[in-house]
Amino acid sequence: MLVHRSNRAETLVHRLAAVCSEPLRNPLAREVVAVQSLGMERWLAQQLALQLGVWAHGHHPFPRRLIDDLLTAVLDDAPAAVGSPFAPEALRWAVASELPRCAHEPGFEVVARYLSDDRLGLKLHQLARQLAWLFDQYVVYRPDVVLAWEDGADPDDWQATLWRALVQRLGGLHLARRAHAFQAAWPRAELDQLPERICVFGVSTLPPLFLQLLTVVGECLPVHLFLLTPTPHYTGDLMPRRALRKRRRDARRAGRQAAGGDEGNPLLASLGRLGRELQQVLIDLEAVASDGFVPPPVEASCSTLELLQHDIYKVISRRPESGERQLSFVVSSGERPSPRPLPDTRSLRLHRCHSPMREVEVLHDQLLAMLEADPELSPKDIVVMMPDVDSYSPYVQAVFGAASGNRYIPYAISDRSAQQESPILVSFLRLLQLPQSRCSASELLELLEVPAILARFDLNNSDLERLRQWIEETGI
């Protein structure tokens, strides 16, 4: 397995294009490039089309689906993960069925006490959903634990007992067991069903089990892992400031010298935990790395964002010293840059808004100003990231969709859940919630606004407006 690292996504795309430009033996075979989100898939397809001239017939599975496809190709034992009985969406029903049966066994006293007043079964299904997610995490990140449970380990642990009951009910074809069988069968495995080449692009982290399997597969076919990482330096010993203070405080109380540790750059220390863990796993696997880092500029004319990228790249930190816009270096490594003025640019902006709706309105205004100021900038060059796409998508549609004329900006919303993508599914879920809701007039009108429901009752938009007027006039 060859690991390509860079702090620039453009460099990684260029390297991926160079790999994909080498034709596969089978001209009808699909190029496998795993990604972590639908938005990354769309952007990557556009960039590859620009660099290669055309990009078609690519296969972009998520990492979990890629691993499951590899296991199925070698073991030929199970369908895709989405149809597996151990998928969290399916496992929750098996857990809900097994919990009442196991609640009377020794060790389940806590569970039995929690479910004792659950007359409607709501707490049972909430607990089953949480346990299904937890077992899925065990299978991915602690495969040795669940395999030991199946062999009889921890007989007094109620989670182990419940897991053994689930395996007996559903069979043992979960990811941890299949991965173990895959590694045992690999030296003698048939490779005809495997892709000729595997690329994994733009992932921020991967479970150690996935990396181990990709390393094994990389012994017989090309496997390329493209990682976007902000610095080439080792960051495994970085610790957030609060953790460092706690360590030093505990050391003083114990009367001993505090162990090593460094904050380095505060952003890298506090927000880079997943990247540090992935870096350590790759070091343990002795993966071959091919670096393509581009040091950020530090000229006098560099922007605030470039200065921040430079400090993260060098794993150093700065803070205001004297004056409102003066920065000095805080000792965190061997490099000591001299104090310098904070660049007077607008490359990094913070907007404080009182609601999500106002956030999107400010975003729309800022994008209009940017597009007007830079004629070479187009909407396809802009990516807007948010912590929860589903919660923000109604506001995005209300603001960006209602704009017209010169204020209209073409947009598309990616990475939404299936519930948000399907208005009919949302309406069906709302109908299921009607017995527990007040069933207000506004809720019924929202259901009628769905075109499929409106057509089912032979109504049109004018009829809907008339119904809305009647409801308002009668005061329902």
CSV table of N, CA, C and O in Angstrom, one decimal, residues 190-276:
chain,number,residue,atom,x,y,z
A,190,GLU,N,-8.6,-16.6,-4.2
A,190,GLU,CA,-8.7,-16.3,-5.6
A,190,GLU,C,-8.9,-14.8,-5.8
A,190,GLU,O,-9.7,-14.2,-5.2
A,191,LEU,N,-8.1,-14.2,-6.7
A,191,LEU,CA,-8.1,-12.8,-6.9
A,191,LEU,C,-8.9,-12.3,-8.1
A,191,LEU,O,-8.8,-11.1,-8.5
A,192,ASP,N,-9.6,-13.2,-8.8
A,192,ASP,CA,-10.3,-12.9,-10.0
A,192,ASP,C,-11.4,-11.8,-9.8
A,192,ASP,O,-11.6,-11.0,-10.7
A,193,GLN,N,-12.0,-11.9,-8.6
A,193,GLN,CA,-13.1,-11.0,-8.4
A,193,GLN,C,-12.7,-9.7,-7.8
A,193,GLN,O,-13.5,-8.8,-7.6
A,194,LEU,N,-11.4,-9.5,-7.5
A,194,LEU,CA,-11.0,-8.2,-6.9
A,194,LEU,C,-10.7,-7.2,-8.0
A,194,LEU,O,-10.4,-7.6,-9.2
A,195,PRO,N,-10.9,-5.9,-7.7
A,195,PRO,CA,-10.5,-4.9,-8.7
A,195,PRO,C,-9.0,-4.9,-9.0
A,195,PRO,O,-8.2,-5.3,-8.2
A,196,GLU,N,-8.7,-4.4,-10.2
A,196,GLU,CA,-7.2,-4.4,-10.6
A,196,GLU,C,-6.5,-3.4,-9.8
A,196,GLU,O,-5.2,-3.5,-9.6
A,197,ARG,N,-7.1,-2.3,-9.3
A,197,ARG,CA,-6.5,-1.3,-8.6
A,197,ARG,C,-7.5,-0.6,-7.6
A,197,ARG,O,-8.6,-0.5,-7.9
A,198,ILE,N,-7.0,-0.2,-6.5
A,198,ILE,CA,-7.8,0.4,-5.4
A,198,ILE,C,-7.2,1.7,-5.0
A,198,ILE,O,-6.0,1.8,-4.7
A,199,CYS,N,-8.0,2.8,-5.0
A,199,CYS,CA,-7.6,4.1,-4.5
A,199,CYS,C,-8.6,4.5,-3.4
A,199,CYS,O,-9.8,4.4,-3.6
A,200,VAL,N,-8.1,5.1,-2.4
A,200,VAL,CA,-8.9,5.7,-1.3
A,200,VAL,C,-8.5,7.2,-1.2
A,200,VAL,O,-7.3,7.5,-0.9
A,201,PHE,N,-9.4,8.1,-1.4
A,201,PHE,CA,-9.1,9.5,-1.6
A,201,PHE,C,-9.8,10.3,-0.5
A,201,PHE,O,-11.0,10.2,-0.3
A,202,GLY,N,-9.0,11.2,0.1
A,202,GLY,CA,-9.6,12.3,0.9
A,202,GLY,C,-10.2,11.9,2.2
A,202,GLY,O,-10.9,12.7,2.8
A,203,VAL,N,-9.9,10.7,2.8
A,203,VAL,CA,-10.4,10.3,4.0
A,203,VAL,C,-9.6,11.0,5.2
A,203,VAL,O,-8.4,11.2,5.1
A,204,SER,N,-10.3,11.4,6.2
A,204,SER,CA,-9.7,12.0,7.4
A,204,SER,C,-9.2,11.0,8.4
A,204,SER,O,-8.2,11.2,9.1
A,205,THR,N,-9.8,9.8,8.4
A,205,THR,CA,-9.4,8.8,9.3
A,205,THR,C,-10.0,7.5,8.8
A,205,THR,O,-11.0,7.4,8.0
A,206,LEU,N,-9.4,6.4,9.1
A,206,LEU,CA,-9.8,5.0,8.8
A,206,LEU,C,-9.6,4.1,10.0
A,206,LEU,O,-8.6,4.3,10.7
A,207,PRO,N,-10.5,3.2,10.3
A,207,PRO,CA,-10.3,2.3,11.4
A,207,PRO,C,-9.1,1.4,11.2
A,207,PRO,O,-8.7,1.1,10.0
A,208,PRO,N,-8.3,1.1,12.2
A,208,PRO,CA,-7.2,0.2,12.1
A,208,PRO,C,-7.5,-1.1,11.3
A,208,PRO,O,-6.6,-1.6,10.5
A,209,LEU,N,-8.7,-1.6,11.5
A,209,LEU,CA,-9.0,-2.9,10.8
A,209,LEU,C,-9.1,-2.7,9.3
A,209,LEU,O,-8.6,-3.5,8.6
A,210,PHE,N,-9.6,-1.6,8.9
A,210,PHE,CA,-9.7,-1.3,7.4
A,210,PHE,C,-8.2,-1.1,6.9
A,210,PHE,O,-8.0,-1.7,5.8
A,211,LEU,N,-7.4,-0.4,7.6
A,211,LEU,CA,-6.0,-0.2,7.1
A,211,LEU,C,-5.3,-1.6,7.1
A,211,LEU,O,-4.5,-1.8,6.2
A,212,GLN,N,-5.5,-2.4,8.0
A,212,GLN,CA,-4.8,-3.7,8.0
A,212,GLN,C,-5.3,-4.6,6.8
A,212,GLN,O,-4.4,-5.2,6.2
A,213,LEU,N,-6.6,-4.5,6.5
A,213,LEU,CA,-7.1,-5.3,5.4
A,213,LEU,C,-6.5,-4.7,4.1
A,213,LEU,O,-6.2,-5.5,3.1
A,214,LEU,N,-6.5,-3.4,3.9
A,214,LEU,CA,-5.9,-2.8,2.7
A,214,LEU,C,-4.5,-3.1,2.6
A,214,LEU,O,-4.0,-3.2,1.5
A,215,THR,N,-3.7,-3.1,3.7
A,215,THR,CA,-2.3,-3.5,3.6
A,215,THR,C,-2.2,-4.9,3.1
A,215,THR,O,-1.3,-5.2,2.3
A,216,VAL,N,-3.0,-5.8,3.6
A,216,VAL,CA,-2.9,-7.2,3.1
A,216,VAL,C,-3.2,-7.3,1.6
A,216,VAL,O,-2.5,-8.0,0.9
A,217,VAL,N,-4.3,-6.6,1.2
A,217,VAL,CA,-4.6,-6.6,-0.2
A,217,VAL,C,-3.5,-6.0,-1.1
A,217,VAL,O,-3.2,-6.4,-2.2
A,218,GLY,N,-2.8,-4.9,-0.5
A,218,GLY,CA,-1.8,-4.3,-1.2
A,218,GLY,C,-0.6,-5.2,-1.5
A,218,GLY,O,0.3,-4.8,-2.3
A,219,GLU,N,-0.5,-6.3,-0.9
A,219,GLU,CA,0.6,-7.3,-1.2
A,219,GLU,C,0.4,-7.9,-2.6
A,219,GLU,O,1.4,-8.4,-3.2
A,220,CYS,N,-0.8,-7.9,-3.2
A,220,CYS,CA,-1.0,-8.5,-4.4
A,220,CYS,C,-1.5,-7.6,-5.5
A,220,CYS,O,-1.5,-8.0,-6.7
A,221,LEU,N,-2.0,-6.4,-5.2
A,221,LEU,CA,-2.5,-5.5,-6.2
A,221,LEU,C,-2.3,-4.1,-5.7
A,221,LEU,O,-2.1,-3.8,-4.5
A,222,PRO,N,-2.2,-3.1,-6.6
A,222,PRO,CA,-1.9,-1.7,-6.2
A,222,PRO,C,-3.0,-1.1,-5.4
A,222,PRO,O,-4.2,-1.1,-5.7
A,223,VAL,N,-2.6,-0.6,-4.2
A,223,VAL,CA,-3.5,0.1,-3.3
A,223,VAL,C,-2.9,1.5,-3.0
A,223,VAL,O,-1.8,1.5,-2.5
A,224,HIS,N,-3.6,2.5,-3.3
A,224,HIS,CA,-3.2,3.9,-3.1
A,224,HIS,C,-4.1,4.6,-2.1
A,224,HIS,O,-5.3,4.6,-2.3
A,225,LEU,N,-3.5,5.2,-1.1
A,225,LEU,CA,-4.2,5.9,-0.1
A,225,LEU,C,-3.8,7.4,-0.1
A,225,LEU,O,-2.6,7.7,0.1
A,226,PHE,N,-4.7,8.3,-0.5
A,226,PHE,CA,-4.4,9.7,-0.6
A,226,PHE,C,-4.9,10.4,0.6
A,226,PHE,O,-6.1,10.5,0.8
A,227,LEU,N,-4.0,11.0,1.4
A,227,LEU,CA,-4.3,11.6,2.7
A,227,LEU,C,-4.1,13.1,2.6
A,227,LEU,O,-3.0,13.5,2.2
A,228,LEU,N,-5.1,13.9,3.0
A,228,LEU,CA,-4.9,15.3,3.1
A,228,LEU,C,-4.5,15.6,4.5
A,228,LEU,O,-5.4,15.5,5.4
A,229,THR,N,-3.3,16.0,4.8
A,229,THR,CA,-2.8,16.3,6.1
A,229,THR,C,-2.1,17.6,6.2
A,229,THR,O,-1.4,18.0,5.2
A,230,PRO,N,-2.3,18.4,7.2
A,230,PRO,CA,-1.8,19.8,7.2
A,230,PRO,C,-0.3,19.9,7.4
A,230,PRO,O,0.3,21.0,7.1
A,231,THR,N,0.4,18.9,7.9
A,231,THR,CA,1.8,19.0,8.2
A,231,THR,C,2.6,17.7,7.9
A,231,THR,O,2.0,16.6,8.1
A,232,PRO,N,3.8,17.8,7.5
A,232,PRO,CA,4.6,16.5,7.3
A,232,PRO,C,5.2,16.0,8.6
A,232,PRO,O,5.8,14.9,8.7
A,233,HIS,N,5.2,16.8,9.7
A,233,HIS,CA,5.8,16.5,10.9
A,233,HIS,C,5.0,15.5,11.7
A,233,HIS,O,3.8,15.4,11.6
A,234,TYR,N,5.7,14.8,12.6
A,234,TYR,CA,5.0,13.8,13.5
A,234,TYR,C,4.2,14.6,14.6
A,234,TYR,O,4.8,15.5,15.3
A,235,THR,N,3.0,14.3,14.7
A,235,THR,CA,2.1,15.0,15.7
A,235,THR,C,1.5,14.1,16.8
A,235,THR,O,0.6,14.5,17.5
A,236,GLY,N,2.1,12.9,16.9
A,236,GLY,CA,1.5,12.0,17.8
A,236,GLY,C,1.6,12.4,19.3
A,236,GLY,O,0.8,11.9,20.1
A,237,ASP,N,2.6,13.2,19.6
A,237,ASP,CA,2.8,13.6,21.0
A,237,ASP,C,2.2,14.9,21.3
A,237,ASP,O,2.4,15.5,22.4
A,238,LEU,N,1.4,15.5,20.4
A,238,LEU,CA,0.8,16.8,20.7
A,238,LEU,C,-0.4,16.5,21.7
A,238,LEU,O,-1.1,15.5,21.6
A,239,MET,N,-0.6,17.5,22.5
A,239,MET,CA,-1.7,17.4,23.5
A,239,MET,C,-2.4,18.8,23.6
A,239,MET,O,-1.7,19.8,23.6
A,240,PRO,N,-3.7,18.8,23.7
A,240,PRO,CA,-4.4,20.1,23.9
A,240,PRO,C,-3.9,20.8,25.2
A,240,PRO,O,-3.5,20.1,26.2
A,241,ARG,N,-4.1,22.1,25.3
A,241,ARG,CA,-3.6,22.8,26.5
A,241,ARG,C,-4.2,22.4,27.7
A,241,ARG,O,-3.6,22.2,28.8
A,242,ARG,N,-5.5,22.1,27.7
A,242,ARG,CA,-6.2,21.6,28.9
A,242,ARG,C,-5.6,20.3,29.4
A,242,ARG,O,-5.4,20.1,30.6
A,243,ALA,N,-5.4,19.4,28.5
A,243,ALA,CA,-4.8,18.1,28.9
A,243,ALA,C,-3.4,18.2,29.4
A,243,ALA,O,-3.0,17.5,30.4
A,244,LEU,N,-2.6,19.2,28.9
A,244,LEU,CA,-1.2,19.4,29.4
A,244,LEU,C,-1.3,20.0,30.8
A,244,LEU,O,-0.5,19.5,31.7
A,245,ARG,N,-2.2,20.9,31.0
A,245,ARG,CA,-2.3,21.4,32.4
A,245,ARG,C,-2.8,20.4,33.4
A,245,ARG,O,-2.3,20.4,34.5
A,246,LYS,N,-3.7,19.5,33.0
A,246,LYS,CA,-4.1,18.5,33.9
A,246,LYS,C,-3.0,17.5,34.2
A,246,LYS,O,-2.8,17.1,35.4
A,247,ARG,N,-2.2,17.2,33.2
A,247,ARG,CA,-1.0,16.3,33.4
A,247,ARG,C,0.0,16.9,34.4
A,247,ARG,O,0.5,16.2,35.3
A,248,ARG,N,0.3,18.2,34.2
A,248,ARG,CA,1.2,18.8,35.1
A,248,ARG,C,0.7,19.0,36.5
A,248,ARG,O,1.4,18.8,37.5
A,249,ARG,N,-0.6,19.2,36.6
A,249,ARG,CA,-1.2,19.4,37.9
A,249,ARG,C,-1.2,18.0,38.6
A,249,ARG,O,-0.9,17.9,39.8
A,250,ASP,N,-1.5,16.9,37.9
A,250,ASP,CA,-1.5,15.6,38.6
A,250,ASP,C,-0.1,15.2,38.9
A,250,ASP,O,0.1,14.6,40.0
A,251,ALA,N,0.9,15.6,38.1
A,251,ALA,CA,2.3,15.3,38.4
A,251,ALA,C,2.8,16.0,39.7
A,251,ALA,O,3.5,15.5,40.5
A,252,ARG,N,2.3,17.3,39.8
A,252,ARG,CA,2.7,18.1,41.0
A,252,ARG,C,2.1,17.5,42.3
A,252,ARG,O,2.8,17.4,43.3
A,253,ARG,N,0.9,17.0,42.2
A,253,ARG,CA,0.2,16.4,43.3
A,253,ARG,C,0.9,15.1,43.7
A,253,ARG,O,0.9,14.8,44.9
A,254,ALA,N,1.4,14.4,42.7
A,254,ALA,CA,2.0,13.1,43.0
A,254,ALA,C,3.5,13.3,43.3
A,254,ALA,O,4.2,12.3,43.7
A,255,GLY,N,4.0,14.5,43.3
A,255,GLY,CA,5.4,14.7,43.6
A,255,GLY,C,6.4,14.2,42.6
A,255,GLY,O,7.5,13.7,43.0
A,256,ARG,N,6.0,14.2,41.3
A,256,ARG,CA,6.9,13.6,40.3
A,256,ARG,C,7.0,14.6,39.2
A,256,ARG,O,6.2,15.5,39.0
A,257,GLN,N,8.0,14.3,38.2
A,257,GLN,CA,8.1,15.1,37.1
A,257,GLN,C,7.1,14.8,36.0
A,257,GLN,O,6.8,13.6,35.8
A,258,ALA,N,6.5,15.8,35.4
A,258,ALA,CA,5.5,15.6,34.4
A,258,ALA,C,6.1,14.9,33.2
A,258,ALA,O,7.2,15.3,32.8
A,259,ALA,N,5.4,14.0,32.6
A,259,ALA,CA,5.8,13.3,31.4
A,259,ALA,C,5.8,14.3,30.2
A,259,ALA,O,5.3,15.4,30.3
A,260,GLY,N,6.5,13.9,29.2
A,260,GLY,CA,6.6,14.7,28.0
A,260,GLY,C,5.3,15.0,27.3
A,260,GLY,O,4.3,14.3,27.5
A,261,GLY,N,5.3,16.0,26.5
A,261,GLY,CA,4.0,16.4,25.9
A,261,GLY,C,4.2,17.9,25.4
A,261,GLY,O,4.9,18.7,26.0
A,262,ASP,N,3.6,18.2,24.3
A,262,ASP,CA,3.7,19.5,23.7
A,262,ASP,C,2.4,19.9,23.0
A,262,ASP,O,1.7,19.0,22.5
A,263,GLU,N,2.0,21.2,23.1
A,263,GLU,CA,0.8,21.6,22.5
A,263,GLU,C,1.1,21.9,21.0
A,263,GLU,O,0.2,21.7,20.2
A,264,GLY,N,2.3,22.3,20.7
A,264,GLY,CA,2.6,22.7,19.3
A,264,GLY,C,1.7,23.8,18.8
A,264,GLY,O,1.7,24.9,19.4
A,265,ASN,N,0.9,23.5,17.8
A,265,ASN,CA,-0.1,24.5,17.4
A,265,ASN,C,-1.4,24.2,18.0
A,265,ASN,O,-1.9,23.0,18.0
A,266,PRO,N,-2.1,25.2,18.7
A,266,PRO,CA,-3.3,24.9,19.4
A,266,PRO,C,-4.4,24.3,18.6
A,266,PRO,O,-5.1,23.3,19.0
A,267,LEU,N,-4.6,24.7,17.3
A,267,LEU,CA,-5.6,24.1,16.5
A,267,LEU,C,-5.3,22.7,16.1
A,267,LEU,O,-6.2,21.8,16.1
A,268,LEU,N,-4.0,22.4,15.8
A,268,LEU,CA,-3.6,21.0,15.5
A,268,LEU,C,-3.7,20.1,16.7
A,268,LEU,O,-4.1,18.9,16.6
A,269,ALA,N,-3.5,20.6,17.9
A,269,ALA,CA,-3.5,19.8,19.1
A,269,ALA,C,-5.0,19.5,19.5
A,269,ALA,O,-5.3,18.4,20.0
A,270,SER,N,-5.8,20.5,19.4
A,270,SER,CA,-7.2,20.3,19.8
A,270,SER,C,-8.1,19.7,18.8
A,270,SER,O,-9.1,19.0,19.2
A,271,LEU,N,-7.9,19.9,17.5
A,271,LEU,CA,-8.8,19.4,16.5
A,271,LEU,C,-8.2,18.3,15.6
A,271,LEU,O,-8.9,17.8,14.7
A,272,GLY,N,-6.9,17.9,15.9
A,272,GLY,CA,-6.3,16.9,15.0
A,272,GLY,C,-6.1,15.6,15.6
A,272,GLY,O,-5.2,14.8,15.2
A,273,ARG,N,-7.0,15.2,16.6
A,273,ARG,CA,-6.8,13.9,17.2
A,273,ARG,C,-7.0,12.7,16.2
A,273,ARG,O,-6.2,11.8,16.3
A,274,LEU,N,-8.0,12.8,15.3
A,274,LEU,CA,-8.2,11.7,14.4
A,274,LEU,C,-7.0,11.6,13.5
A,274,LEU,O,-6.6,10.4,13.1
A,275,GLY,N,-6.4,12.7,13.0
A,275,GLY,CA,-5.3,12.6,12.1
A,275,GLY,C,-4.1,12.1,12.9
A,275,GLY,O,-3.3,11.3,12.3
A,276,ARG,N,-3.9,12.4,14.1
A,276,ARG,CA,-2.8,11.8,14.9
A,276,ARG,C,-2.9,10.3,15.1
A,276,ARG,O,-1.9,9.6,14.9
